[in-house]
Short mmCIF file of C-alpha atoms in Angstrom, two decimals:
data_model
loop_
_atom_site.label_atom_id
_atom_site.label_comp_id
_atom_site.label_asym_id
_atom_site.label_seq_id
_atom_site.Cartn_x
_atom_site.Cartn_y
_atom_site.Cartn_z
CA UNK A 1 0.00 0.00 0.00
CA UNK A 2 1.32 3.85 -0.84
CA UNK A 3 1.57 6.31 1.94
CA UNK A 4 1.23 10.09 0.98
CA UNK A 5 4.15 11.59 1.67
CA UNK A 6 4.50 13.49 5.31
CA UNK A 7 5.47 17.02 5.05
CA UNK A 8 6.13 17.88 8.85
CA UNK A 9 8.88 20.81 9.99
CA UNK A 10 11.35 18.47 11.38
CA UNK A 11 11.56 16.99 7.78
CA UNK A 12 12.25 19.83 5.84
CA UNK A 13 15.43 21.49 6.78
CA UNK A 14 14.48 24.37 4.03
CA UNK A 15 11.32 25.24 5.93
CA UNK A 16 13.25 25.29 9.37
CA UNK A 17 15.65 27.89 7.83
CA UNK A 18 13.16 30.30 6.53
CA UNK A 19 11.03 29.98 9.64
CA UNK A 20 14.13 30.89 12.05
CA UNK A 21 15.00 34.02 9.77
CA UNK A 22 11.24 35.11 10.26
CA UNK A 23 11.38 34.66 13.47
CA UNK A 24 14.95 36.71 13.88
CA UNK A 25 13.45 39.78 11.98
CA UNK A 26 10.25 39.84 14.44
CA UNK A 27 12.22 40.02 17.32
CA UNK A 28 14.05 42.92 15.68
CA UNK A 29 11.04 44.30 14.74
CA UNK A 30 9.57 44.27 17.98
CA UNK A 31 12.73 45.64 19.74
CA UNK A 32 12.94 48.73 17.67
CA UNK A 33 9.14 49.10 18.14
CA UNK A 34 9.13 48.67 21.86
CA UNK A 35 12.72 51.53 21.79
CA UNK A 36 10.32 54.15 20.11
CA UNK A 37 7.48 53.66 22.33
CA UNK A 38 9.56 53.59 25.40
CA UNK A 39 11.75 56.45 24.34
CA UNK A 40 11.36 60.21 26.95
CA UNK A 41 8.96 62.38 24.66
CA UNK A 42 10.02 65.60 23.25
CA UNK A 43 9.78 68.21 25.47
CA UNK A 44 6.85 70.74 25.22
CA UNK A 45 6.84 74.75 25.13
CA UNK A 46 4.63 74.22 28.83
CA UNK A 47 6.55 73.50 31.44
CA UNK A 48 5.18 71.02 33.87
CA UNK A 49 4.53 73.10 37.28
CA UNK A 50 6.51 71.89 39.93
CA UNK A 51 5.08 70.04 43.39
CA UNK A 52 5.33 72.86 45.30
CA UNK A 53 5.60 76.42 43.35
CA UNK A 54 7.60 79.43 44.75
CA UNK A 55 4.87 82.06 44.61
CA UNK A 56 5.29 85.32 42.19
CA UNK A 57 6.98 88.10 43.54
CA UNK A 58 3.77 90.74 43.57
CA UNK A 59 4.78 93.99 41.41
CA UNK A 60 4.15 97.37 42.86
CA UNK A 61 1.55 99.64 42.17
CA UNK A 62 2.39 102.15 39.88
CA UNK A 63 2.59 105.87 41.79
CA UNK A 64 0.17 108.47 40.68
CA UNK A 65 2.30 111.33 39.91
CA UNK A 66 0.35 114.36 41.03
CA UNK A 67 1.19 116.69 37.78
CA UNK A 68 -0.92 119.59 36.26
CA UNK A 69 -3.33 118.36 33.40
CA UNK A 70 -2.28 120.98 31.01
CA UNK A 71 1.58 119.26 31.14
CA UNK A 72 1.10 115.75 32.04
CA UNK A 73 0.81 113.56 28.86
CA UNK A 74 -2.23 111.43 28.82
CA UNK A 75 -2.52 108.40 31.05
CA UNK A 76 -0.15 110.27 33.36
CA UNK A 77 -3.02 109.92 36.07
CA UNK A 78 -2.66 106.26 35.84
CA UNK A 79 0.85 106.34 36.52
CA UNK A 80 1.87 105.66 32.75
CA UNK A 81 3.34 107.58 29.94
CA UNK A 82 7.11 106.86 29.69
CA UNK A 83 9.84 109.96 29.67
CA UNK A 84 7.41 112.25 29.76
CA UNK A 85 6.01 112.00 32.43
CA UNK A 86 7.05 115.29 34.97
CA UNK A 87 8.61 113.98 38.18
CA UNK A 88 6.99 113.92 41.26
CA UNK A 89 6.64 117.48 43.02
CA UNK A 90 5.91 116.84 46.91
CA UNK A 91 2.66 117.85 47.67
CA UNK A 92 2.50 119.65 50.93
CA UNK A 93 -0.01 118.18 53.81
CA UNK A 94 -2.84 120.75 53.41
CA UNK A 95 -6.91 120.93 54.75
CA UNK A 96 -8.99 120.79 51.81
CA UNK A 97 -10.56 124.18 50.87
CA UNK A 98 -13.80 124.57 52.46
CA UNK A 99 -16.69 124.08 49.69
CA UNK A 100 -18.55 127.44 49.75
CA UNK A 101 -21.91 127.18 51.43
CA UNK A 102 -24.44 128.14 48.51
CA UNK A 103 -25.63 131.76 48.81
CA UNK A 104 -28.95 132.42 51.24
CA UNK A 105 -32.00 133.44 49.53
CA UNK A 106 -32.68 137.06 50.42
CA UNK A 107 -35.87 137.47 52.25
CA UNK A 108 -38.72 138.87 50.93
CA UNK A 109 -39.43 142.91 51.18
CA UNK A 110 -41.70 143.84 54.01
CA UNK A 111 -45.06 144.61 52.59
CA UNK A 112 -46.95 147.79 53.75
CA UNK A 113 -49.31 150.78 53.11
CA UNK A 114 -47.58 152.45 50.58
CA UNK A 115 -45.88 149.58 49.05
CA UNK A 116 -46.51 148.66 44.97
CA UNK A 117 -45.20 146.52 42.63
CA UNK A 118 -45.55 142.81 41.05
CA UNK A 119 -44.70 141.72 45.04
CA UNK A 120 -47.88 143.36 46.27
CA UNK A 121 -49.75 142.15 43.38
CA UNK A 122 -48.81 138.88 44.42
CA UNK A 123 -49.75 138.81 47.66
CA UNK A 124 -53.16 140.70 46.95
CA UNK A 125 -54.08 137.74 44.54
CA UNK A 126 -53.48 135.03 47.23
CA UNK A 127 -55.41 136.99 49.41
CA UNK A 128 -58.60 137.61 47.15
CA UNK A 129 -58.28 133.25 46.46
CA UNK A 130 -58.53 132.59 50.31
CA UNK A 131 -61.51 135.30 50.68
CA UNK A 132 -59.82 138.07 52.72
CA UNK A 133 -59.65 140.47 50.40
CA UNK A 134 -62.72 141.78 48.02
CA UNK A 135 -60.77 144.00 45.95
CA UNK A 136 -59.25 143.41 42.61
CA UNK A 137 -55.44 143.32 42.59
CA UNK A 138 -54.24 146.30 41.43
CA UNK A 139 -50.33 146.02 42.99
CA UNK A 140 -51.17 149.06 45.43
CA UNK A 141 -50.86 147.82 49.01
CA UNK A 142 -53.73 150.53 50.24
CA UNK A 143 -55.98 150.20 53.25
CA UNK A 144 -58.04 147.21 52.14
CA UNK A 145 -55.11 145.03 51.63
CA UNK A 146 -53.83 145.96 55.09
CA UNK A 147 -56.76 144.74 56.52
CA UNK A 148 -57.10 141.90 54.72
CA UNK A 149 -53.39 140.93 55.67
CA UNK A 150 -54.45 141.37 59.53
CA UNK A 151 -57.58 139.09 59.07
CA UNK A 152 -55.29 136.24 57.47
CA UNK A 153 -52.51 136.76 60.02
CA UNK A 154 -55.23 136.39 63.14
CA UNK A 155 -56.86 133.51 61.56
CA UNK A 156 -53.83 131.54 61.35
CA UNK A 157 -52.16 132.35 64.36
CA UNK A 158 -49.37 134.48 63.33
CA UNK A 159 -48.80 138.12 64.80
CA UNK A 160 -51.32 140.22 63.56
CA UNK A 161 -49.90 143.48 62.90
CA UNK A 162 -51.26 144.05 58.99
CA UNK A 163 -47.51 144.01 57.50
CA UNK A 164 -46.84 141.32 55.29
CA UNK A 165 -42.94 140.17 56.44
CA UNK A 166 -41.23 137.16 55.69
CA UNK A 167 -43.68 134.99 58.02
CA UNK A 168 -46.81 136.06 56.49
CA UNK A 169 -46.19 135.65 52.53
CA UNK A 170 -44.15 132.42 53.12
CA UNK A 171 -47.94 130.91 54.46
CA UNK A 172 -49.95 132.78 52.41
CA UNK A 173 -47.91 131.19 49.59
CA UNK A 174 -47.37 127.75 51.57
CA UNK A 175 -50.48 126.08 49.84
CA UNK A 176 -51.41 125.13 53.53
CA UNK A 177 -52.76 128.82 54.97
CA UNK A 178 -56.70 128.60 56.50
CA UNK A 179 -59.41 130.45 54.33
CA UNK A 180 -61.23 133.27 55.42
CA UNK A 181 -64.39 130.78 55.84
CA UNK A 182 -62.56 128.96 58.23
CA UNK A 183 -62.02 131.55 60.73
CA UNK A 184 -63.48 130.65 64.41
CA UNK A 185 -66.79 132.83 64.85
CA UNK A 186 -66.18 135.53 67.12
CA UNK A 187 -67.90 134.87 70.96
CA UNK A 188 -69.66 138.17 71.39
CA UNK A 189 -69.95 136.68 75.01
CA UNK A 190 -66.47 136.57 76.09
CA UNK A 191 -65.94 137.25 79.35
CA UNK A 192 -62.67 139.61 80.35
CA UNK A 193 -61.82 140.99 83.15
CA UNK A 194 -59.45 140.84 86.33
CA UNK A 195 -60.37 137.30 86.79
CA UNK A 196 -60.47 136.38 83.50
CA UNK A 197 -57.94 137.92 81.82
CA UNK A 198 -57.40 137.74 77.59
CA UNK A 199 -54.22 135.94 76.25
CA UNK A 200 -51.32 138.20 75.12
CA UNK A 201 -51.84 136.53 72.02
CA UNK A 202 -55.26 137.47 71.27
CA UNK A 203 -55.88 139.17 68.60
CA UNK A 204 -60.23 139.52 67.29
CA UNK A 205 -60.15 137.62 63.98
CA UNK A 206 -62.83 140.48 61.94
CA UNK A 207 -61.57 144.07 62.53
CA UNK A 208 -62.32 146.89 60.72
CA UNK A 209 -61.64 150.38 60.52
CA UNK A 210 -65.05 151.97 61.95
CA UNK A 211 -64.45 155.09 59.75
CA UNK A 212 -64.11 153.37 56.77
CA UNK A 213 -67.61 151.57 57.93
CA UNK A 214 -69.07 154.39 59.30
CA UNK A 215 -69.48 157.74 57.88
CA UNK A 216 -68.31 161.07 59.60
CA UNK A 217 -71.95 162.09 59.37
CA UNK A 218 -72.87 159.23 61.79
CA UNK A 219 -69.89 159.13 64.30
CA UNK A 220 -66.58 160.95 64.71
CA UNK A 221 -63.58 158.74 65.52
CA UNK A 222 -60.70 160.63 67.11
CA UNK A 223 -58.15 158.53 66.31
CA UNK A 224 -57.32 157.73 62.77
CA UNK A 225 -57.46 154.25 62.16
CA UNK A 226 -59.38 153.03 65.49
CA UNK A 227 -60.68 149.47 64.99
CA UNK A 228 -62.97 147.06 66.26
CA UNK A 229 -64.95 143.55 65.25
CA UNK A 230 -67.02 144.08 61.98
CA UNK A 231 -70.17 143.12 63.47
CA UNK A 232 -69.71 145.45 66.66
CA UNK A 233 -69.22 148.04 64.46
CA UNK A 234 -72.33 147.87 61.53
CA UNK A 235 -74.15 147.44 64.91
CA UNK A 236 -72.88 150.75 66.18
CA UNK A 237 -73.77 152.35 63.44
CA UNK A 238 -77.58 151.49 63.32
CA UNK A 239 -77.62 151.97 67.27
CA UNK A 240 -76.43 155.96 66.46
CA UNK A 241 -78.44 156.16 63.10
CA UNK A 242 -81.44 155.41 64.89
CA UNK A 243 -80.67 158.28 67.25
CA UNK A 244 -79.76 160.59 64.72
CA UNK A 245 -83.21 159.91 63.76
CA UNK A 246 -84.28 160.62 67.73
CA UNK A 247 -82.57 163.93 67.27
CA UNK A 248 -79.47 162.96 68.97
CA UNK A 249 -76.09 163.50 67.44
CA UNK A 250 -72.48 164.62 67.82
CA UNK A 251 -71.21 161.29 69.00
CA UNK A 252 -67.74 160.75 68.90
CA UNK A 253 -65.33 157.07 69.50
CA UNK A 254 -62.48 157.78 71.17
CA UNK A 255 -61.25 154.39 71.74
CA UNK A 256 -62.24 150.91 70.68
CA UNK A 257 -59.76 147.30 69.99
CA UNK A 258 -56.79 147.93 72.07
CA UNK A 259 -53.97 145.39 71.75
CA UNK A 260 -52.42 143.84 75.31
CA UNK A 261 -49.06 145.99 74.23
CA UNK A 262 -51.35 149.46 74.15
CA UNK A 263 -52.97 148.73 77.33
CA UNK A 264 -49.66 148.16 78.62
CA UNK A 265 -48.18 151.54 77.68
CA UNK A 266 -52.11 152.93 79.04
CA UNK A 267 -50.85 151.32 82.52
CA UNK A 268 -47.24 152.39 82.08
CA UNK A 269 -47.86 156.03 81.56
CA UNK A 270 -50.30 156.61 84.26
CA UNK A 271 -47.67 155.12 86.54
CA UNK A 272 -45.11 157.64 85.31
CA UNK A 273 -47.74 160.45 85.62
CA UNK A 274 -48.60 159.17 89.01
CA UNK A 275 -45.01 159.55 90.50
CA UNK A 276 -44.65 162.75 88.71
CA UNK A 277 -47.19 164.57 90.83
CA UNK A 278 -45.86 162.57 94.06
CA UNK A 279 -42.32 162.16 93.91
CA UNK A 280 -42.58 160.26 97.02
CA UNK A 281 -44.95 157.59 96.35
CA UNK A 282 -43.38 154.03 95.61
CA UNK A 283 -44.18 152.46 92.39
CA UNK A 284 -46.27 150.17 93.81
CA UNK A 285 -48.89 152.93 95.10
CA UNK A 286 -48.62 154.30 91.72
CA UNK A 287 -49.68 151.44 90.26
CA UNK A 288 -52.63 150.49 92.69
CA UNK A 289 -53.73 153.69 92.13
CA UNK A 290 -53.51 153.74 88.46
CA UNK A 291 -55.64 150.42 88.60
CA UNK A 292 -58.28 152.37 89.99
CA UNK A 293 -59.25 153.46 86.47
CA UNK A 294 -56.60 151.84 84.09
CA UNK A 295 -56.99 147.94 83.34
CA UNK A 296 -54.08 146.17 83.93
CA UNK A 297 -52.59 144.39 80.60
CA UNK A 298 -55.08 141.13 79.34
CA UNK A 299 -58.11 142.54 81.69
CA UNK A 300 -59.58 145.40 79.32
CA UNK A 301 -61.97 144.46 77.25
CA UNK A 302 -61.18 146.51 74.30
CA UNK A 303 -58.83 143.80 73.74
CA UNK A 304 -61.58 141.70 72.17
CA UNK A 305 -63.02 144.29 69.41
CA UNK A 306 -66.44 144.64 71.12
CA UNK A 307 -65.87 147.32 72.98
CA UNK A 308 -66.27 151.20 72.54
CA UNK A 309 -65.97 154.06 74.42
CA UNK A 310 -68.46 156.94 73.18
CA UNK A 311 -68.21 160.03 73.78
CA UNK A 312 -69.30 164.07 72.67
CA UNK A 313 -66.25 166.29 71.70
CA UNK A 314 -65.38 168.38 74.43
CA UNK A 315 -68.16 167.44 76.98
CA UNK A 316 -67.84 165.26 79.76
CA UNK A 317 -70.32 162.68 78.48
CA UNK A 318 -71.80 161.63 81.85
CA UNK A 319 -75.56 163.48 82.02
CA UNK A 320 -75.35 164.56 78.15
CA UNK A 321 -78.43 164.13 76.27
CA UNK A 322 -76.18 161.53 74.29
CA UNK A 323 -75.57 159.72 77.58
CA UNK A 324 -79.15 159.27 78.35
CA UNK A 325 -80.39 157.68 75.26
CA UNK A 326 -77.74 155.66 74.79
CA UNK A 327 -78.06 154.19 78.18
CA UNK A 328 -82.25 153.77 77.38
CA UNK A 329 -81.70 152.02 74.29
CA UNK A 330 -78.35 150.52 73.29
CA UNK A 331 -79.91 146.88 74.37
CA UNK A 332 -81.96 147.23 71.88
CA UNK A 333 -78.87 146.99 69.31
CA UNK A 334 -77.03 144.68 71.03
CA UNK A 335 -74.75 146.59 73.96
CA UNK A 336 -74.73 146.83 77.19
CA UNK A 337 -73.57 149.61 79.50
CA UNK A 338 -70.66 147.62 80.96
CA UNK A 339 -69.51 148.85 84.10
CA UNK A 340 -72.15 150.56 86.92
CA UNK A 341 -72.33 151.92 89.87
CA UNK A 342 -74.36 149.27 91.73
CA UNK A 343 -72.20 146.36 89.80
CA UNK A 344 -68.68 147.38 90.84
CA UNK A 345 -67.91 144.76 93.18
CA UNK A 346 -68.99 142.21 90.55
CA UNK A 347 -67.25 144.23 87.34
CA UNK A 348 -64.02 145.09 89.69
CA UNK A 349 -64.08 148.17 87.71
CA UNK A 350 -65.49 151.77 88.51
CA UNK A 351 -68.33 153.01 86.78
CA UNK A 352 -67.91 154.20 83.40
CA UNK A 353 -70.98 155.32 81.62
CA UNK A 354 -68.96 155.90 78.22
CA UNK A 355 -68.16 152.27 78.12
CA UNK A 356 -70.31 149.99 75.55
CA UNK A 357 -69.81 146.67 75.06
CA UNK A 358 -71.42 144.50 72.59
CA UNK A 359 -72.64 141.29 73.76
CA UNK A 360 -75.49 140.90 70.82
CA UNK A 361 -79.30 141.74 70.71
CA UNK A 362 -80.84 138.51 72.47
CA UNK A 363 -78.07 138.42 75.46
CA UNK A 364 -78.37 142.15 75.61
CA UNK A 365 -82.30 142.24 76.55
CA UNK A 366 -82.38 139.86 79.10
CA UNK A 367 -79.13 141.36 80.86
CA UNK A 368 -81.77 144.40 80.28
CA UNK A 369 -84.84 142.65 81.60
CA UNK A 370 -82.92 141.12 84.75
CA UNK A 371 -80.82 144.28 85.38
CA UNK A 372 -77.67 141.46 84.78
CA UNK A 373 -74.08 142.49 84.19
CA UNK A 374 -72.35 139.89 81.88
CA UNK A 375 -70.42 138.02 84.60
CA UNK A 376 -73.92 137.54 86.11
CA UNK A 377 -75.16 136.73 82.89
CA UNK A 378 -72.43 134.15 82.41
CA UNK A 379 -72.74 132.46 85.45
CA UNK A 380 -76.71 132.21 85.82
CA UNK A 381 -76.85 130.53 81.85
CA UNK A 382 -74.12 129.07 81.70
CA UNK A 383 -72.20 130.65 78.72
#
């Protein structure tokens, strides 16, 4: 039987040689392989950071140098700007300047008969929009606007001496000033007197010249620009009218309103006159005496506006024809003879039949009716 022939490695010596040489050239192969891929690699532009890195030296901060504008180049006040830059000038150890405080506004011009201009114009329309003034603005402060100024400043509580200062326009201008219409109604009842006496402050709310009410025809006034409360007065003048009618005239007003500071120059010059005539009287005695007949400061009642003292020119008005019917009939219009005889110790005044006070028609007639002086009056109703 034939075999087929067995070609195994060991049997061909050819094969083993070409085998072995294959085997050589892989090992080179892999050697020079194994070189390159265990070779250091190139370095790199990055530097690895070491384990533990010696921190950067911090640079300085570049100096300001304090040079003018107009010769420093630009970025010179950011401490840049090579050669030519100007070196540093040592800047003495100065205070700032003080900033200037800015400049007050002047205050407004005092405002007062006589006075004209845009101003006065001003301050008349603000009055005619809060209804104390009637008038049309015409930039003449006259009468009228005086008035008007003195009825604004007693209604809201500010010194009511009809000039228009600083005060007085800044709240008439303020947006926040009370309206004529919201003046307190005047208490024709009021009750002044030693006991009682009026605030320093007080000042009736309504007054009015009574010869710019009242015609010459109907009443003389001695003193130019005598006031009183607006309702006193038109009731004044239809108390005398009516005795006109009577046949009874020639009255005369020779004193009405009376601020606490007049009355206090009243009580001041009696005192003086007092210790004129008796050099050797204390003050004190002067001044009891002068309280005899002058009130003291806050205790007359011409400090409210209602009252009046009425006179004739030249006569002593006690037993005058005048006298007699006003003392018959003034209840009638709303007054009362204030002080009497038989009331003194009640009144703490003297009698003093020139004195009228105005109390109003229906208080009036039953102080008439019950022969009541007003503190009575005030103490048996209640008001």
């Amino acid at each position: 039987m034939r075999h087929s022939p067995d070609y195994t490695l060991s049997s061909n010596p050819l094969l083993r040689m070409v085998l072995a040489g294959l085997g050589v050239l892989a090992i080179v192969l892999f050697s020079v392989g194994m070189t390159h891929f265990l070779a250091e690699p190139a370095p790199v532009s990055t530097p690895i950071p070491d384990a533990s890195p010696i921190p950067a030296t911090p640079e300085p901060e570049p100096t300001i140098t304090p040079t003018p504008a107009i010769y420093a180049p630009f970025g010179a006040q950011y401490g840049y700007g090579g050669a030519n830059l100007i070196p540093e000038t040592p800047v003495p150890d100065t205070p700032p300047s003080p900033v200037p405080l800015p400049t007050d506004v002047p205050a407004p011009r005092i405002l007062k008969n006589g006075s004209q201009g845009a101003d006065v114009m001003k301050l008349q329309e603000a009055l005619v929009q809060l209804g104390y003034l009637s008038d049309k603005a015409d930039g003449i402060f006259g009468d009228n606007t005086r008035d008007a100024v003195h009825f604004f400043q007693a209604v809201n509580g500010l010194a009511a001496d009809g000039l228009a200062g600083a005060k007085t326009q800044e709240l008439l201008y303020s947006g926040h000033a009370l309206s004529a219409d919201k003046a307190p109604p005047m208490d024709f009842l009021v009750l002044v007197n030693r006991q009682y006496p009026a605030d320093k402050q007080f000042v009736p709310s309504d007054l009015v010249e009574i010869e710019r009410v009242l015609p010459s025809d109907v009443v003389k006034v001695k003193y130019k620009g005598t006031k009183a409360d607006r309702t006193a007065v038109e009731a004044l003048g239809r108390m005398l009218t009516a005795a006109i009618a009577d046949g009874i005239s020639n009255f005369q007003i020779s004193s009405a309103y009376r601020t606490y500071s007049q009355q206090q120059r009243l009580v001041d010059n009696s005192v003086a006159n007092y210790r004129k005539k008796n050099p050797d009287w204390p003050r004190e005695r002067c001044l009891s005496a002068t309280y005899q007949t002058v009130a003291p400061a806050g205790t007359s009642e011409h400090q409210t506006g209602l009252a009046f003292d009425i006179t004739v020119p030249g006569v002593s008005f006690t037993g005058t024809e005048q006298q007699k019917w006003l003392h018959k009939h003034c209840h009638e219009y709303g007054f009362i003879v204030r002080f009497t005889e038989s009331k003194q110790k009640l009144t703490g005044f003297l009698a003093e039949s020139w004195h009228f006070r105005y109390v109003g028609p229906e208080a009036a007639a039953i102080m008439a009716q019950n022969d009541w002086c007003l503190e009575e009056y005030v103490e048996k109703t209640g008001q």
